[in-house]
C-alpha positions as a printed Julia matrix, in Angstrom:
108×3 Matrix{Float64}:
 137.72  135.5   199.42
 140.96  137.73  200.78
 143.29  136.18  198.06
 140.57  136.86  195.4
 140.81  140.46  196.17
 144.85  140.08  195.9
 145.01  138.92  192.5
 142.41  140.4   191.19
 144.19  144.01  192.17
 147.55  142.2   191.4
 145.91  141.45  187.74
 145.02  144.96  188.24
 147.8   146.38  188.87
 149.48  144.87  185.21
 146.48  146.26  183.44
 148.03  149.62  184.6
 151.54  148.79  183.83
 151.17  147.65  180.07
 149.07  150.73  179.55
 150.68  154.03  180.05
 147.23  155.05  182.55
 147.87  158.58  181.47
 147.73  157.6   177.84
 144.41  155.31  178.6
 143.22  158.43  180.18
 143.76  160.89  176.97
 142.64  158.28  174.39
 139.4   157.92  176.44
 138.62  161.36  176.92
 139.41  161.96  173.13
 137.03  159.18  172.14
 134.25  160.69  174.27
 134.76  163.87  172.51
 134.58  162.45  169.13
 131.26  160.49  169.7
 130.0   163.86  170.82
 131.32  165.67  167.89
 130.08  162.63  165.38
 126.61  163.28  167.33
 126.9   166.8   166.31
 128.02  166.29  163.26
 124.93  163.49  162.12
 122.32  165.49  164.41
 122.02  162.16  166.47
 122.26  160.36  169.42
 124.86  157.8   169.52
 122.87  155.07  169.02
 121.04  156.48  166.05
 124.26  157.24  164.75
 125.24  155.88  161.27
 128.4   153.52  161.26
 131.48  155.42  161.28
 134.69  153.92  162.71
 137.56  156.49  163.58
 140.65  154.34  164.37
 143.07  156.33  166.4
 145.75  154.24  166.1
 145.47  153.92  162.09
 145.19  157.42  162.04
 148.55  157.42  163.74
 150.12  155.02  161.32
 149.02  158.06  158.53
 152.37  159.34  157.46
 151.27  162.94  157.81
 148.7   164.88  158.47
 147.51  165.45  154.69
 146.9   161.32  154.99
 145.07  161.55  158.26
 142.93  164.6   156.85
 142.22  162.42  153.56
 141.43  159.23  155.82
 138.84  161.38  157.61
 137.54  162.84  154.9
 137.07  159.5   153.17
 135.48  158.17  156.38
 133.16  160.94  156.9
 132.1   161.13  153.24
 128.33  160.78  153.81
 127.9   163.38  156.08
 125.52  166.56  155.25
 127.53  169.19  157.5
 130.58  170.61  157.1
 133.23  168.3   159.27
 137.22  170.46  158.01
 136.75  171.98  162.18
 136.12  168.43  163.07
 138.99  167.26  161.02
 141.74  169.71  161.54
 140.49  169.41  165.42
 141.33  165.88  165.91
 144.5   166.02  164.21
 145.3   168.5   166.36
 144.09  166.47  169.39
 146.23  163.73  168.76
 149.29  164.87  167.73
 152.06  163.65  170.55
 150.06  160.93  171.09
 151.34  156.99  170.16
 149.68  154.32  169.17
 148.35  151.54  171.97
 149.55  148.53  170.86
 148.0   145.29  172.88
 150.1   144.03  175.9
 152.51  141.73  175.28
 151.71  137.86  176.88
 154.46  136.79  178.9
 156.08  133.72  178.13
 156.17  130.83  180.97
C-alpha cells in the first residue's frame, strides 16, 4: 500500500511539472468564469445550456484580437442577449495566457 501511494504521488508530481500548476489554475478559474457568464447570457443552468464550445487554445492560436472576437461572435451567434461585453472581458482575460499543449510522452 505504501508503494502505491508513493507511485501516485510521483505521478502527480509529473503532471504538475509537465503542466505549469499556476497556468492550470488560471485556466480553471477562466473556464469556471466562462460557464457562469454563458449561463447568464443564455439565461439557464449549465445542464440546460445549448452546445456552446469556447476553445481557449483555439482563441490563443488566432492571429489577433479581431480574429479572436470574430470566432467568439460566430460561436455565440444564436445567443439572444448582447455578447459584446462578454467577448471584450474574455479577450482581456486570455491576454498573456499560453496554450496548454498536451504533455510529452517520454520514449523509453
